[in-house]
mmCIF file of C-alpha atoms in Angstrom:
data_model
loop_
_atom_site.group_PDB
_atom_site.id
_atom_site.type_symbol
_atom_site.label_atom_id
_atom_site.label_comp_id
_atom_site.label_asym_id
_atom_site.label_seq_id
_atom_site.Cartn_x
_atom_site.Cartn_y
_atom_site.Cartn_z
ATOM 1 C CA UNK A 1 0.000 0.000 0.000
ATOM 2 C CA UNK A 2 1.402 3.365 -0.980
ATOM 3 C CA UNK A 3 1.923 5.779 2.029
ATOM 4 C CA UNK A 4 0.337 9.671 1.371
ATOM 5 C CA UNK A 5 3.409 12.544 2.259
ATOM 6 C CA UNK A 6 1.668 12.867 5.215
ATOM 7 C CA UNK A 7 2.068 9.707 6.602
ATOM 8 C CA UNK A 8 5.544 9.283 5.635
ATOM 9 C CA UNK A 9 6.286 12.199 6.937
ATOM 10 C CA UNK A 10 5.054 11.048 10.495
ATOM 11 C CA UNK A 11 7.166 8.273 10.472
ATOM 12 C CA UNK A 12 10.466 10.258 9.635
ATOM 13 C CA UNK A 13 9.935 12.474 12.664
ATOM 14 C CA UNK A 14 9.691 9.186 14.773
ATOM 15 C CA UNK A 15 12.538 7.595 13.242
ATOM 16 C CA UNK A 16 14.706 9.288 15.650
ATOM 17 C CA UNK A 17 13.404 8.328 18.525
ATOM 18 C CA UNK A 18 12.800 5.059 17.254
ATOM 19 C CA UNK A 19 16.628 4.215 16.661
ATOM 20 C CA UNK A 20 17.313 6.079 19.571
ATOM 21 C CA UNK A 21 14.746 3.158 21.758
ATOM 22 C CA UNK A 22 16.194 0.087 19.327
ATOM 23 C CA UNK A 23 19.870 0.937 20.049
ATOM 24 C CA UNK A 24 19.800 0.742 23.362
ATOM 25 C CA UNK A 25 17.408 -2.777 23.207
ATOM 26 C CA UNK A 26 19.391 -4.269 20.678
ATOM 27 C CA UNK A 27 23.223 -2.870 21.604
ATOM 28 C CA UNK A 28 23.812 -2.717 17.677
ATOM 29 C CA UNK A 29 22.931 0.546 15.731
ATOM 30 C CA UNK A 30 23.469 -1.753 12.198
ATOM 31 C CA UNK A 31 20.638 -3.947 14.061
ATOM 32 C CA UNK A 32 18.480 -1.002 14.979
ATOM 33 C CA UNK A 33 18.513 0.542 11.848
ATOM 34 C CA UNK A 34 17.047 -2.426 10.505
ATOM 35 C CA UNK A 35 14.763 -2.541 13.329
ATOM 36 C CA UNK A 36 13.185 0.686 12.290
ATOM 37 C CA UNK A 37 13.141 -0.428 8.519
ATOM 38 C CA UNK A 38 11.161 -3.049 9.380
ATOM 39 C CA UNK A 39 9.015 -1.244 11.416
ATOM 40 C CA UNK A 40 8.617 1.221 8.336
ATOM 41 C CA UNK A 41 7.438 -1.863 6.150
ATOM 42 C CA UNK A 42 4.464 -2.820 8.986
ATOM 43 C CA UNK A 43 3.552 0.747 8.642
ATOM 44 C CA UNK A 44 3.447 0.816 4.863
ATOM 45 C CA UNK A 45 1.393 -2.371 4.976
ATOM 46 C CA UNK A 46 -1.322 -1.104 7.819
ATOM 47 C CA UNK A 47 -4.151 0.909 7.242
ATOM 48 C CA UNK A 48 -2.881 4.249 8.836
ATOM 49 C CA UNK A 49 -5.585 6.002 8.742
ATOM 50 C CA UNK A 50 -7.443 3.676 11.202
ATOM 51 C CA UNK A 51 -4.544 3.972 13.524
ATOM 52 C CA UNK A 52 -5.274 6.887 16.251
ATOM 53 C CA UNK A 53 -1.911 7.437 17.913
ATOM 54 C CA UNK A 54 0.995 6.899 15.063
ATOM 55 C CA UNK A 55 3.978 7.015 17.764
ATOM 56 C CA UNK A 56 2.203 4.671 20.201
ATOM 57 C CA UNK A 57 1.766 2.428 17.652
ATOM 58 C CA UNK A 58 5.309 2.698 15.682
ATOM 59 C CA UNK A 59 6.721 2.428 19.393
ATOM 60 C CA UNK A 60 4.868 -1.196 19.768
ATOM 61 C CA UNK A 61 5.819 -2.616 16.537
ATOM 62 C CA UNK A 62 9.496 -1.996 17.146
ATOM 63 C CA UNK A 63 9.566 -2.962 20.613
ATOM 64 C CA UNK A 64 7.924 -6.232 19.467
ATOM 65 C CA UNK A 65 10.641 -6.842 16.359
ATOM 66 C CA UNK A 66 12.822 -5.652 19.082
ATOM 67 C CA UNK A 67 12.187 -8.267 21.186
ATOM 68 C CA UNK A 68 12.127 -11.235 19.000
ATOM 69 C CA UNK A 69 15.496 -10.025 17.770
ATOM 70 C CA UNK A 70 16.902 -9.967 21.271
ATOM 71 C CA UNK A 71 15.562 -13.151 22.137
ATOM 72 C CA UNK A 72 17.555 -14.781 18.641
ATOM 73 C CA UNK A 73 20.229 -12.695 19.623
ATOM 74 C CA UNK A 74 20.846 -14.745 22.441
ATOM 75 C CA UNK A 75 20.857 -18.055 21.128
ATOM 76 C CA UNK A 76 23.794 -16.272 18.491
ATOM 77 C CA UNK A 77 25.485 -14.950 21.202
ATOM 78 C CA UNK A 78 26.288 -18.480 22.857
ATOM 79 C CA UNK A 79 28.462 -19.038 19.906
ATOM 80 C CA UNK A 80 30.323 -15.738 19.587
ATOM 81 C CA UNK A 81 33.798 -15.897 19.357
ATOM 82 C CA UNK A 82 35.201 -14.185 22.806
ATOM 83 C CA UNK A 83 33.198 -11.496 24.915
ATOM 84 C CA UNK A 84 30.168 -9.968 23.396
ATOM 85 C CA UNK A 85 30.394 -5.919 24.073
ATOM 86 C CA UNK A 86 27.648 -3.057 22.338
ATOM 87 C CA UNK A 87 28.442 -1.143 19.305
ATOM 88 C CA UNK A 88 30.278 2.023 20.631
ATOM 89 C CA UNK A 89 28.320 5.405 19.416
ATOM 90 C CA UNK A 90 30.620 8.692 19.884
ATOM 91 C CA UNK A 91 29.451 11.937 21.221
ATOM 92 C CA UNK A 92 26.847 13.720 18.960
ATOM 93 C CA UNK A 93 25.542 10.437 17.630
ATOM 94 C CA UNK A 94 21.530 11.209 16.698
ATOM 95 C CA UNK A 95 21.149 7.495 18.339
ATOM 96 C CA UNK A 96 22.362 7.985 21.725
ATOM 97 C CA UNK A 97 19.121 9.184 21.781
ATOM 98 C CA UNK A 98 17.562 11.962 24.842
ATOM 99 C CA UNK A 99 20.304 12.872 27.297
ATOM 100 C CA UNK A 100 18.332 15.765 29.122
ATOM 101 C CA UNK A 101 18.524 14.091 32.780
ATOM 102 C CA UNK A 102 21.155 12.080 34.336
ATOM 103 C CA UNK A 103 18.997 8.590 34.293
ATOM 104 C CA UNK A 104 18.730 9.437 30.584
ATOM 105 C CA UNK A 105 22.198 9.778 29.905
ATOM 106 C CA UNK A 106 23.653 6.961 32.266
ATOM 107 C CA UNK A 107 21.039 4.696 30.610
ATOM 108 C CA UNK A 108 23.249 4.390 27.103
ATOM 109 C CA UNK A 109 26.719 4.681 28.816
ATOM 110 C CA UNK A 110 28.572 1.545 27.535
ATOM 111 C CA UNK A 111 28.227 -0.137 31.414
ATOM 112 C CA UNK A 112 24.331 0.270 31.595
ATOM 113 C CA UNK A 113 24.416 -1.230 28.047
ATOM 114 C CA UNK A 114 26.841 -4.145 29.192
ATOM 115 C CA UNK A 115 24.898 -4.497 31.935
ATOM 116 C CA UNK A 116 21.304 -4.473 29.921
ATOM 117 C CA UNK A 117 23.061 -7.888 28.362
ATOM 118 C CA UNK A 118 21.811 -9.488 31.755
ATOM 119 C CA UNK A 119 18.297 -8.875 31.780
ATOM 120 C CA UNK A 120 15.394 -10.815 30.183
ATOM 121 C CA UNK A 121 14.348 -8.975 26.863
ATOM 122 C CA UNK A 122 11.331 -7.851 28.803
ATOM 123 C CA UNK A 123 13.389 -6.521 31.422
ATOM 124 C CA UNK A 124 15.043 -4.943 29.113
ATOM 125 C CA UNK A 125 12.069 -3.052 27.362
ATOM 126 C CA UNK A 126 10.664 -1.989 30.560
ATOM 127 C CA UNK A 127 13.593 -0.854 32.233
ATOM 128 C CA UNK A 128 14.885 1.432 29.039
ATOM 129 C CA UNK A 129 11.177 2.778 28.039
ATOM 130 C CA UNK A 130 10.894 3.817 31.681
ATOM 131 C CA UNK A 131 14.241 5.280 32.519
ATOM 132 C CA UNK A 132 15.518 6.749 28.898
ATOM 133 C CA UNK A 133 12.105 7.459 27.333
ATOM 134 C CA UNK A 134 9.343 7.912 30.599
ATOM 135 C CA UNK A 135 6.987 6.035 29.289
ATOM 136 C CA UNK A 136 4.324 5.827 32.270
ATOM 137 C CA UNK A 137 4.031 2.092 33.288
ATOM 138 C CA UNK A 138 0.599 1.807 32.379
ATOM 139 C CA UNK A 139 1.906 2.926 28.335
ATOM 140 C CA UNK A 140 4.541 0.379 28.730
ATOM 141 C CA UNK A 141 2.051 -2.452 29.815
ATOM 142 C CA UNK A 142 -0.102 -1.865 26.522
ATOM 143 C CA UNK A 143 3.065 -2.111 24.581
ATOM 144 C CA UNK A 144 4.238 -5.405 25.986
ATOM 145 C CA UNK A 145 0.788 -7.022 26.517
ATOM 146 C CA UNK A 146 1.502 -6.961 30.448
ATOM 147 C CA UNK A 147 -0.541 -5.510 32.723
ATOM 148 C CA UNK A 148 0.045 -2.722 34.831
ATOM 149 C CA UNK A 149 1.165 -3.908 38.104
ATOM 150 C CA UNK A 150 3.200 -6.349 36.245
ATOM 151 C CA UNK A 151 5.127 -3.921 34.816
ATOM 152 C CA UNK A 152 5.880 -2.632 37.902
ATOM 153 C CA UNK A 153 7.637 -5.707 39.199
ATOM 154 C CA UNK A 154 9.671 -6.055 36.550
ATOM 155 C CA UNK A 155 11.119 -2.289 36.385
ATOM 156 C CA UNK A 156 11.840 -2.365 40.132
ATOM 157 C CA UNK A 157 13.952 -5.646 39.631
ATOM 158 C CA UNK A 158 15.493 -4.695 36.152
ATOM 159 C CA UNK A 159 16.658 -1.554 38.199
ATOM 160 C CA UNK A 160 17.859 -3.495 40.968
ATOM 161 C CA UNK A 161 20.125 -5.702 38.618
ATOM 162 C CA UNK A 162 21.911 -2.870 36.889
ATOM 163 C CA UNK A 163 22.647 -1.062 39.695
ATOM 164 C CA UNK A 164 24.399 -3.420 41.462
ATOM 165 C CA UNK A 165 26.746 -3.606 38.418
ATOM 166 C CA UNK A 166 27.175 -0.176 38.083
ATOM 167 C CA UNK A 167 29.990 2.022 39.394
ATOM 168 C CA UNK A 168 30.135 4.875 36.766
ATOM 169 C CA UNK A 169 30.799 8.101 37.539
ATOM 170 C CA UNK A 170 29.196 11.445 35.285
ATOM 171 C CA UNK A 171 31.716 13.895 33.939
ATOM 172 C CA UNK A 172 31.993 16.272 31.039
ATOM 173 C CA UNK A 173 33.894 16.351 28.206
ATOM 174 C CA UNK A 174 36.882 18.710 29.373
ATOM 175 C CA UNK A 175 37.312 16.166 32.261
ATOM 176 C CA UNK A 176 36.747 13.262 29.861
ATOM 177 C CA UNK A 177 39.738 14.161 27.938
ATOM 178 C CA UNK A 178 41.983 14.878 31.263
ATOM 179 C CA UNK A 179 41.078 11.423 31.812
ATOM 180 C CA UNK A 180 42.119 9.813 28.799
ATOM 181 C CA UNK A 181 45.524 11.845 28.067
ATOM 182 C CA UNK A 182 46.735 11.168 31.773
ATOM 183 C CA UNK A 183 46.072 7.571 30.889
ATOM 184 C CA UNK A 184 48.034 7.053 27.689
ATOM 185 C CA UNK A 185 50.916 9.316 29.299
ATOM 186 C CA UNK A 186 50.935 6.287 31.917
ATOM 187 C CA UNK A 187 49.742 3.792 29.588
ATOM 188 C CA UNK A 188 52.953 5.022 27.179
ATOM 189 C CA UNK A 189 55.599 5.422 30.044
ATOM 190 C CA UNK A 190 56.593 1.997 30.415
ATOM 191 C CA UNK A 191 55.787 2.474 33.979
ATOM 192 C CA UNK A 192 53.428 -0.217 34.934
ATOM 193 C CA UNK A 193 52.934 1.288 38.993
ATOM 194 C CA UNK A 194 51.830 4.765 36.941
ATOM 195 C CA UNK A 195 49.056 2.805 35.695
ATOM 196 C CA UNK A 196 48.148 0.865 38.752
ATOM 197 C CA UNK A 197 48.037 4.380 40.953
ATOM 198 C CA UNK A 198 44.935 5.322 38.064
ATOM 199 C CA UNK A 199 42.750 1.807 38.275
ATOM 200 C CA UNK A 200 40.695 0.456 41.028
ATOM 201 C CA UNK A 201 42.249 -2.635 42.423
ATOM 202 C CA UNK A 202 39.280 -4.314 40.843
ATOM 203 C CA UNK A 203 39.970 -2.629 37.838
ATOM 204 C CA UNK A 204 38.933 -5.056 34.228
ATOM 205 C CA UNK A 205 39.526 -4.826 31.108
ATOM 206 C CA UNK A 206 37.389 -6.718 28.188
ATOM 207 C CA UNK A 207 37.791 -6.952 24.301
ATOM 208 C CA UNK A 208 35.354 -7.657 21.390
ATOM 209 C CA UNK A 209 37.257 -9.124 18.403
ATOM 210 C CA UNK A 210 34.255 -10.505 17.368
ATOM 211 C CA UNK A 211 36.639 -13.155 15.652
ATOM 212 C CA UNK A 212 37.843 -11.114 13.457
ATOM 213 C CA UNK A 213 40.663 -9.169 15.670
ATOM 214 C CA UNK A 214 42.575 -10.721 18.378
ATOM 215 C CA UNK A 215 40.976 -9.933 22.074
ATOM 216 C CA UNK A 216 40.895 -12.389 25.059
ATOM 217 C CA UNK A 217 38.480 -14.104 25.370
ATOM 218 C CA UNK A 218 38.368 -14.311 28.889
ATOM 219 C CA UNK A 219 38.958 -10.336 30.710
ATOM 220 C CA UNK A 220 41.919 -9.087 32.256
ATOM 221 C CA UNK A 221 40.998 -8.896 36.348
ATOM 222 C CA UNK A 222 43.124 -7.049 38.689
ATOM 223 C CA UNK A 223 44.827 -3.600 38.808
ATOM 224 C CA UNK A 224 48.055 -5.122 38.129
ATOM 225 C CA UNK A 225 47.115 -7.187 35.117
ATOM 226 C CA UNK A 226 44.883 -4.696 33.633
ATOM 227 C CA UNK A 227 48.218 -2.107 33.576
ATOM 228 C CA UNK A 228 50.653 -5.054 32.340
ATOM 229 C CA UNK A 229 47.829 -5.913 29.214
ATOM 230 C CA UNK A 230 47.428 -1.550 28.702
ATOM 231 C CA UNK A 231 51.408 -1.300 28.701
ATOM 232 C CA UNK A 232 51.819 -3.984 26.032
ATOM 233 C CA UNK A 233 48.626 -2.549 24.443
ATOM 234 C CA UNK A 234 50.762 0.770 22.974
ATOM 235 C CA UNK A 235 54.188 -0.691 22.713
ATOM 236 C CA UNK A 236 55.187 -0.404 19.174
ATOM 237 C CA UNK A 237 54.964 -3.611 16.861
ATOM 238 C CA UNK A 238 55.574 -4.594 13.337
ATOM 239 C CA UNK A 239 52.598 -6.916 13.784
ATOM 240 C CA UNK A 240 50.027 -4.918 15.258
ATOM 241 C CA UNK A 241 50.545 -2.363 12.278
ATOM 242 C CA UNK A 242 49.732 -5.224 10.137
ATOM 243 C CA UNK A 243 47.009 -6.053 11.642
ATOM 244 C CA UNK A 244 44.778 -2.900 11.648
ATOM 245 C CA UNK A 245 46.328 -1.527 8.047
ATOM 246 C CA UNK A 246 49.129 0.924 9.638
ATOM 247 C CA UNK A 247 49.883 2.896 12.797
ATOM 248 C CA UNK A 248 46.650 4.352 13.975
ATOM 249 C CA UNK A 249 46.275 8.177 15.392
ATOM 250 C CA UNK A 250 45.799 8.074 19.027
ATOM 251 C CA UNK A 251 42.430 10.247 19.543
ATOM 252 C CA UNK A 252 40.607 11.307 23.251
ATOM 253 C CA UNK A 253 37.042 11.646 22.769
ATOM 254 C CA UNK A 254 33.395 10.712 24.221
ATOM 255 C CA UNK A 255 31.492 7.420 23.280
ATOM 256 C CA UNK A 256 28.202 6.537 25.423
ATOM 257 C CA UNK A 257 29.166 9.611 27.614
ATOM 258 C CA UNK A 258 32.005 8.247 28.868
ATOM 259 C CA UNK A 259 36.092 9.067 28.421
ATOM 260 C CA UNK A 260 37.228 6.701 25.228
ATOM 261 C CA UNK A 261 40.572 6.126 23.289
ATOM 262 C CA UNK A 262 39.657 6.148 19.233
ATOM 263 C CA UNK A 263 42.496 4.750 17.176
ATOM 264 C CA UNK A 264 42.274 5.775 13.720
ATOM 265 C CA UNK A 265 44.082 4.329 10.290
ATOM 266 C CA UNK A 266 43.594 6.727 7.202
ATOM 267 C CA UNK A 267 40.257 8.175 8.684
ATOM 268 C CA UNK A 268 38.841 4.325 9.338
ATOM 269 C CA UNK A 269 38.026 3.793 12.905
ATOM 270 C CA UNK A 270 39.929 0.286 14.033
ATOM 271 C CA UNK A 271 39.264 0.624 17.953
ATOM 272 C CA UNK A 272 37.104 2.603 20.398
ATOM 273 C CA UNK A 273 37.966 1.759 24.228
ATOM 274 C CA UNK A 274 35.215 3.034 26.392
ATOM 275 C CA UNK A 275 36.958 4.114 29.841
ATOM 276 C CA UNK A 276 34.593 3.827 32.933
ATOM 277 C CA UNK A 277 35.509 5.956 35.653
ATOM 278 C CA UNK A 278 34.535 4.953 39.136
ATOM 279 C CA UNK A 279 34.662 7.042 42.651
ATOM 280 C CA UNK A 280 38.202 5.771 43.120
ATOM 281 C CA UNK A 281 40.027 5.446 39.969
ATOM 282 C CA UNK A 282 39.234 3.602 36.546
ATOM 283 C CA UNK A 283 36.982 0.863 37.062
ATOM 284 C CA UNK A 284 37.004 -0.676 33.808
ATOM 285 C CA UNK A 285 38.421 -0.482 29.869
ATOM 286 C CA UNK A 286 36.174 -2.000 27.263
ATOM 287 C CA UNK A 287 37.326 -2.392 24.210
ATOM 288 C CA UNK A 288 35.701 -2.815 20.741
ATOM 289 C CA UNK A 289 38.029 -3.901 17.650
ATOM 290 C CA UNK A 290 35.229 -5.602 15.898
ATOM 291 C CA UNK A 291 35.484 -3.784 12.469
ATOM 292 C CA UNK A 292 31.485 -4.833 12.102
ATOM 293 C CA UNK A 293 30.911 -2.971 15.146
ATOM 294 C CA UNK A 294 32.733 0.259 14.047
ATOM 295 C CA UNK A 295 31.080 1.566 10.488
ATOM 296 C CA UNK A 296 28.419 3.512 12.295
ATOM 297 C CA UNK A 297 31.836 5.282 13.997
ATOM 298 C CA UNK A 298 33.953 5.961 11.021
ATOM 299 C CA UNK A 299 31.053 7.098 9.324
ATOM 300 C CA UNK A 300 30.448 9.745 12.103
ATOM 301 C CA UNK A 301 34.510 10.355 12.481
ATOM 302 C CA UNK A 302 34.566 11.201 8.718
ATOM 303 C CA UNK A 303 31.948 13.896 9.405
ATOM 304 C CA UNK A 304 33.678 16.152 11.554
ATOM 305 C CA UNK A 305 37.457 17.834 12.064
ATOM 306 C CA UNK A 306 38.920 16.393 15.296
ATOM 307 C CA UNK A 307 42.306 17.963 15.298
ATOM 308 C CA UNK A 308 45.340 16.340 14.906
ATOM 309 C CA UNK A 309 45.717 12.780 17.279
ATOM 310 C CA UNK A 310 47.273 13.420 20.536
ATOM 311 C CA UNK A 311 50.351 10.823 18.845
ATOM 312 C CA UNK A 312 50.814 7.672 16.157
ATOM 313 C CA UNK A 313 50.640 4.121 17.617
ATOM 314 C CA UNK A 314 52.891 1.631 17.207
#
């Protein structure tokens, strides 16, 4: 059925929102853009005029693609090569989504997301419509078929399970950057105790390779380990230039609203490490080399002028 301007037009000034909502379900802009495309086709085959409300609607059909794709998402997930990590957005990025409020902006840092990885997809839903998007529970219950009270339950407990993971804390950009150039001036020293004095002594590091890039597959626990594997990380190597195409520019920037490291090879992004920042040092490093998980980010780098990179890698 061919859509009038008009209703075309109301879905493009939901599309935002709606990637905004299926990025932080899915983890994946590449599978939240398709999320929304599909949504688009449902709303190209219904009968729009009969529907009342366009964005409650829209908002249904893509939480419901949503959350069959999570739940197949899982089942793909148990044979991923290494640790499974989100798809890094940097600062700016349209699908970070609302980031008016604290709870909105701590809800797509990369540890809520990591942490979202936990939940039951209907967890999920509920606790991301509530906190990122205030729906009112009784709008959220229509949308998942649940009923009210329901609802209820299962925000208080998806709430309950991500913050007992969470240690972030908010800064701003200016202290972002502080951040991340005081840690590749350790991090580049040679001087593994510089690093240790900046980490938590629970401090962990994790890396998505995807299969595609060398990472660990199990994380690097400990203050001391996680400075040893960050030490290595920038020492220069014939191999490591190989491997990513030539010797990346060292960049500090924002991903998720938190300090990250962005390496970048002839204006291709080939890492983003997400640093989280606790009360008492760096809590945790996680790293994305995944080159799937990074066209969003060099598409976005390309963009816009960062400067020249605070020094060349390897």
């Amino acid at each position: 059925m061919a859509l009038t301007r008009n209703a075309v037009d109301r879905f493009e000034a939901a599309r935002p929102r709606l990637e905004a909502i299926a990025y932080r379900l899915l983890g994946s802009a590449s599978e939240a853009e398709d999320a929304v495309q599909d949504t688009f086709l449902r709303w190209q085959a219904a009968d729009v005029d009969r529907v009342e409300v366009p964005e409650a609607w829209l908002t249904k059909v893509l939480t419901n693609l949503c959350l069959n794709e999570l739940t197949s998402a899982r089942a793909r997930r148990e044979t991923y090569v290494g640790q499974w990590l989100p798809e890094p957005l940097l600062a700016g990025d349209p699908m970070l989504g609302p980031a008016d409020t604290a709870e909105q902006r701590e809800s797509v840092s990369y540890a809520v997301l990591t942490l979202l990885e936990r939940l039951t997809p209907n967890e999920r839903a509920v606790y991301v419509l509530r906190t990122a998007f205030d729906y009112p529970h009784r709008e959220i219950a229509e949308i998942l078929d649940l009923t009210e009270s329901a609802c209820q339950q299962i925000f208080h407990r998806a709430k309950k399970h991500v913050a007992q993971g969470r240690s972030r804390t908010e800064i701003d950009e200016e202290a972002a950057r502080r951040i991340v150039e005081e840690f590749l001036a350790a991090a580049t020293s040679g001087q593994t105790d510089l690093l240790v004095k900046m980490l938590t002594k629970d401090a962990v590091s994790v890396g998505d390779g995807g299969g595609k890039v060398p990472a660990k597959v199990t994380p690097f626990e400990g203050a001391l380990a996680v400075a040893k594997f960050m030490r290595g990380l920038f020492k220069p190597s014939k191999a490591k230039r190989n491997l990513v195409g030539g010797s990346p520019g060292i960049y500090a920037a924002t991903a998720n609203g938190v300090p990250a490291v962005v390496a970048v090879v002839d204006g291709r992004v080939v890492g983003i490490m997400c640093v989280e920042v606790g009360a008492d040092g760096i809590a945790a490093f996680r790293n994305q080399v995944n080159p799937d998980k990074l066209d969003r980010a060099t598409r976005r780098w390309a963009a816009a002028d960062h400067g020249e990179p605070l020094f060349t890698a390897f």
